[in-house]
Short mmCIF file of C-alpha atoms in Angstrom, two decimals:
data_model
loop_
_atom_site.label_atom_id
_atom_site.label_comp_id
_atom_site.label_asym_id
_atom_site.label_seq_id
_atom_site.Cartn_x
_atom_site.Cartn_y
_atom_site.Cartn_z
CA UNK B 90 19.77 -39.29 69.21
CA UNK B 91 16.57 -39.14 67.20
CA UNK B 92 14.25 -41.82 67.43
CA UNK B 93 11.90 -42.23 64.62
CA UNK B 94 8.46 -42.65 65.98
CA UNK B 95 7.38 -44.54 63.02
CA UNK B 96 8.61 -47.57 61.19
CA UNK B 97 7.17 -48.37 57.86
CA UNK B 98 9.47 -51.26 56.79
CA UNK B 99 9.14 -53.44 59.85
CA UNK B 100 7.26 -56.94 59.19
CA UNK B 101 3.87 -57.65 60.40
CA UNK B 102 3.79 -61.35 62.16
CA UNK B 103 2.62 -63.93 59.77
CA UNK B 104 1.75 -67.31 59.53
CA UNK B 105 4.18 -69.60 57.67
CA UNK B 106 2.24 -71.49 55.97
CA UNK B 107 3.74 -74.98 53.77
CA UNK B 108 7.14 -73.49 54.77
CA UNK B 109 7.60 -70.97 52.60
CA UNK B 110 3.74 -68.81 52.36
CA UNK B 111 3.22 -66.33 54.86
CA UNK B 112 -0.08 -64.96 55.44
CA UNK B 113 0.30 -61.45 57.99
CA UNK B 114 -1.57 -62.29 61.35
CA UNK B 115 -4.35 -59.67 62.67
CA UNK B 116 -5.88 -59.37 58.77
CA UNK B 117 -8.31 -60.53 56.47
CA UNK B 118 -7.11 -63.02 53.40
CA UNK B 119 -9.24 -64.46 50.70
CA UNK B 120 -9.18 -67.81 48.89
CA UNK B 121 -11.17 -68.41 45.73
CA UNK B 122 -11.27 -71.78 43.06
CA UNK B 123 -12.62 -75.06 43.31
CA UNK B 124 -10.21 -76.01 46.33
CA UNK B 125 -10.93 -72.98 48.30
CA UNK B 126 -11.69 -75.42 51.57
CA UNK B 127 -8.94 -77.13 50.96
CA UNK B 128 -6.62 -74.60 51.14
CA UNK B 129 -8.62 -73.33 54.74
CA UNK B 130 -7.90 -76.80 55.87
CA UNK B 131 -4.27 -76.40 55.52
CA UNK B 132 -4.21 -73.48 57.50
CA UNK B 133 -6.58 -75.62 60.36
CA UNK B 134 -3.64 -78.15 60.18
CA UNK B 135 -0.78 -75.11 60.73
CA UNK B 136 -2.59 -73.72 64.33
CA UNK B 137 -2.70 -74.63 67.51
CA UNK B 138 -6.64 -73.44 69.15
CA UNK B 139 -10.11 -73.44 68.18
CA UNK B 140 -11.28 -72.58 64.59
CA UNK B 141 -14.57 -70.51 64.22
CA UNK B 142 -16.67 -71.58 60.79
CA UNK B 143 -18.93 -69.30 59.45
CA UNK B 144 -21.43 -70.72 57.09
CA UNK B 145 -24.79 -69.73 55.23
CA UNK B 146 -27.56 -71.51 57.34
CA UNK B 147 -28.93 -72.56 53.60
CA UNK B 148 -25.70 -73.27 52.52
CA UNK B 149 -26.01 -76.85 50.65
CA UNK B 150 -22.40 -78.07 50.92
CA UNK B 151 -21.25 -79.07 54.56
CA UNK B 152 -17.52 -80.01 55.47
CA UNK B 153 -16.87 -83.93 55.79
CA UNK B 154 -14.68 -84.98 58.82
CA UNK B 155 -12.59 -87.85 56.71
CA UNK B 156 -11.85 -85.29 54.49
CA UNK B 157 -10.69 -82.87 57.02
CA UNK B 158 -8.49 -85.20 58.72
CA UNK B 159 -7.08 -85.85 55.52
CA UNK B 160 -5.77 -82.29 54.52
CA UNK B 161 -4.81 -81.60 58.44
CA UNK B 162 -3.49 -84.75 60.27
CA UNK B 163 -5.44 -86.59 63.50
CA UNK B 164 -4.15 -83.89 65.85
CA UNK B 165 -5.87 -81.41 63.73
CA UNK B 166 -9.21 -82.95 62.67
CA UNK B 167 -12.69 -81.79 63.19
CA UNK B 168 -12.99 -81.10 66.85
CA UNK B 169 -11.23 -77.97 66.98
CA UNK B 170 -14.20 -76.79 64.38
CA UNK B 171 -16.92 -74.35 65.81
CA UNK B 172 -19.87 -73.89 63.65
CA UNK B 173 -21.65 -70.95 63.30
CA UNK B 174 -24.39 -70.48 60.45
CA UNK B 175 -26.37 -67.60 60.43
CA UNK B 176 -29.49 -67.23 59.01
CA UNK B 177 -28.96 -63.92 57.42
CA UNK B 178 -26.55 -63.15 54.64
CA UNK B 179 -26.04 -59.58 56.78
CA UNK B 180 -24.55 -61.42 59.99
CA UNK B 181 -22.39 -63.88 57.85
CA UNK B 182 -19.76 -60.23 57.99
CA UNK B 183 -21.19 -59.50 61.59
CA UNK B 184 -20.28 -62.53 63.12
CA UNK B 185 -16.85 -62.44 61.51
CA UNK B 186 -15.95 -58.85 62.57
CA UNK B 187 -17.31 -60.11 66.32
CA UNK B 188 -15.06 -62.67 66.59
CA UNK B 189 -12.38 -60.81 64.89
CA UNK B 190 -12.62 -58.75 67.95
CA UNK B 191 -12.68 -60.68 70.77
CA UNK B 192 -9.16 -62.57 69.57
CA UNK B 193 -10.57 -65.52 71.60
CA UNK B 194 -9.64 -67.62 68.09
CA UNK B 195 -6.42 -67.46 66.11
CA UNK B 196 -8.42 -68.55 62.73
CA UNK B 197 -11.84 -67.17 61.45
CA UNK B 198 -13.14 -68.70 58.68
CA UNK B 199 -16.02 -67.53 56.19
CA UNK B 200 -17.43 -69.14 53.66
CA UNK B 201 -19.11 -66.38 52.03
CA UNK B 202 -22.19 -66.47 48.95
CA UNK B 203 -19.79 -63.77 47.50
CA UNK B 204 -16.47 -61.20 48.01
CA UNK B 205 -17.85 -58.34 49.90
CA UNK B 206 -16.85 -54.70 49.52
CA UNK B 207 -14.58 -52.65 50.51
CA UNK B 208 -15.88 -50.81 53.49
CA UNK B 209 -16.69 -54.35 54.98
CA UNK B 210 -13.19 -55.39 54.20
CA UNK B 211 -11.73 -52.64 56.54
CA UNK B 212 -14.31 -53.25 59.05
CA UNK B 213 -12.48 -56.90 59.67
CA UNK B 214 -9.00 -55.82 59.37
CA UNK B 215 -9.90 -53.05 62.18
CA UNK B 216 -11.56 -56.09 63.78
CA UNK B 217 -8.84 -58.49 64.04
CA UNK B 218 -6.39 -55.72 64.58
CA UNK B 219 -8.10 -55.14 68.12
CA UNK B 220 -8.60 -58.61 68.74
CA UNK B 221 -5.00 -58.94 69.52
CA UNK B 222 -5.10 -56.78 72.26
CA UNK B 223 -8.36 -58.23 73.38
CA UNK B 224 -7.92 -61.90 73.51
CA UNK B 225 -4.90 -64.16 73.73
CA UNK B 226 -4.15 -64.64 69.77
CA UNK B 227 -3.40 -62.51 66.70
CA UNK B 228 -6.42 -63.80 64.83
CA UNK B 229 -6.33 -64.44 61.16
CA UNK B 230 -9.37 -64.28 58.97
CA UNK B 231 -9.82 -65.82 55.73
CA UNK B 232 -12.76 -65.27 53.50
CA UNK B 233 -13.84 -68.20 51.10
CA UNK B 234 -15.41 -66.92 48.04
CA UNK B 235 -16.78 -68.38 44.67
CA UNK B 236 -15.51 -68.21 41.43
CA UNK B 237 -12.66 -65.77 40.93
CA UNK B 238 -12.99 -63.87 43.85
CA UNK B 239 -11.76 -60.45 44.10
CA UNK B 240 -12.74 -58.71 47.80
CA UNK B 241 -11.18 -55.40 47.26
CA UNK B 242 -8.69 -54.69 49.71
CA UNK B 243 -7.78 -58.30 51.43
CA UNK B 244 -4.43 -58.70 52.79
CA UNK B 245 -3.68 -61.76 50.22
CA UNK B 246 -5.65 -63.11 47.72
CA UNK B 247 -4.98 -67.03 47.08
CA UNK B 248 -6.24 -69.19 44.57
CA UNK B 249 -6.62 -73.08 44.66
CA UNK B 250 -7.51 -76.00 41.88
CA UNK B 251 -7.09 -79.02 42.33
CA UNK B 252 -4.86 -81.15 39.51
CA UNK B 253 -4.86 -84.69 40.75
CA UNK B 254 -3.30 -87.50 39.01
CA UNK B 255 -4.12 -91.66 39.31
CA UNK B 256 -2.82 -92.09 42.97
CA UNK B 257 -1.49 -88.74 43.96
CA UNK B 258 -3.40 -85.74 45.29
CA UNK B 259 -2.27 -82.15 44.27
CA UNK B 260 -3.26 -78.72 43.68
CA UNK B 261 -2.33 -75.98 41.92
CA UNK B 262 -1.69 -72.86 44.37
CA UNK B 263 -1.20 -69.33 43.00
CA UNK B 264 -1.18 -66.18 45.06
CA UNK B 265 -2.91 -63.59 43.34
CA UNK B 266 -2.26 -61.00 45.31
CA UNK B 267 -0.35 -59.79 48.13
CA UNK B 268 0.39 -56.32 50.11
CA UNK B 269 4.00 -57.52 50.27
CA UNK B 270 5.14 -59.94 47.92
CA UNK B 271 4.48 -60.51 43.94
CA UNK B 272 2.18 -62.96 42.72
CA UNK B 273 3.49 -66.51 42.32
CA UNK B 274 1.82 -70.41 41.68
CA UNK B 275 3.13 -73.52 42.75
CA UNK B 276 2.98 -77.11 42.65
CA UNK B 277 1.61 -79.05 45.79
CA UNK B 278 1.48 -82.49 46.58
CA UNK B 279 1.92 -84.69 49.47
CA UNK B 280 -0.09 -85.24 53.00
CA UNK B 281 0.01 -83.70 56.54
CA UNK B 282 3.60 -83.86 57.77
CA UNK B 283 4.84 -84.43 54.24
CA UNK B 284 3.84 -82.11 52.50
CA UNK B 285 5.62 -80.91 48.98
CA UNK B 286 5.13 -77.26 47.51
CA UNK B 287 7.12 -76.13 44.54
CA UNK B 288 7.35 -72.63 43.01
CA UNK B 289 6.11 -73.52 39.10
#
């Protein structure tokens, strides 16, 4: 019996995110839009372990703790938040890739002045692919850019608006792009524990 050293169908382990998104584990995804923290706060709220920030040191705009607990429950606030904020724009990617590496966190976040390229893109999927025989988790890294995005090469590429009505919170949620699934938007409302996505 032949057995085929190579398997190019099998599933990478992913994060189920909402219940029905999966985001692959040991890669780099992006979020773009006007809820782009939002969307990295429901992905605080969906794992267990500490969450590395990376920031601009002149970066204006700082996370606020009520709203965190908000978007991820009181089991999930603020305290599992490590800050880092360089004060170059070349070590905002350096310290990402670092602690890609090390898989000592199972989310690394960076909230980036804009999408980088693509050599820097394989750099952190290389990264977080040997941080999961480094540390103890499979990290995931997701990149938080302005405007439309559009890092070349990411994993998934997610998009997130907000579309609130009197009295309700939602978003709009589209995934632009994906290695393994088409795009698709949905409808999300709701709070941590309740939360409501629908496929528009």
């Amino acid at each position: 019996m032949t057995i085929p050293l190579l398997t190019r169908n099998s599933p990478r382990p992913a994060l189920r995110l909402l219940g029905a998104l999966d985001l692959p584990l040991a890669r780099l995804h992006e979020c773009c839009g006007p809820a782009r923290h939002s969307f990295a706060m429901l992905l605080l709220g969906a794992l267990r372990g500490p969450v590395l920030w990376i920031t601009p040191a002149w970066a204006r705009d700082h996370l606020n703790p009520d709203g965190i607990c908000a978007l991820t429950g009181p089991e999930n606030g603020p305290e599992k938040l490590i800050f880092v904020a360089p004060e170059r724009r070349e070590d905002l990617l350096w310290c990402m890739e670092e602690a890609l590496r090390s898989g000592a966190a199972p989310l690394i976040i960076a909230d980036l002045p804009e999408p980088p390229a693509l050599t820097p893109v394989r750099r952190l999927h290389l990264a977080a692919e040997e941080g999961t025989t480094r540390g103890h988790h499979r990290p995931l890294g997701l990149i938080l850019t302005p405007g439309e995005g559009g890092a070349p090469g990411v994993e998934t590429r997610w998009h997130m608006a907000p579309a609130h009505v009197p009295g309700t919170d939602r978003w709009h949620l589209t995934r632009r792009r994906a290695r393994t699934a088409p795009p698709a938007a949905w409808a999300l409302a709701g709070r941590p524990g309740a939360w409501a996505l629908k496929q528009t």
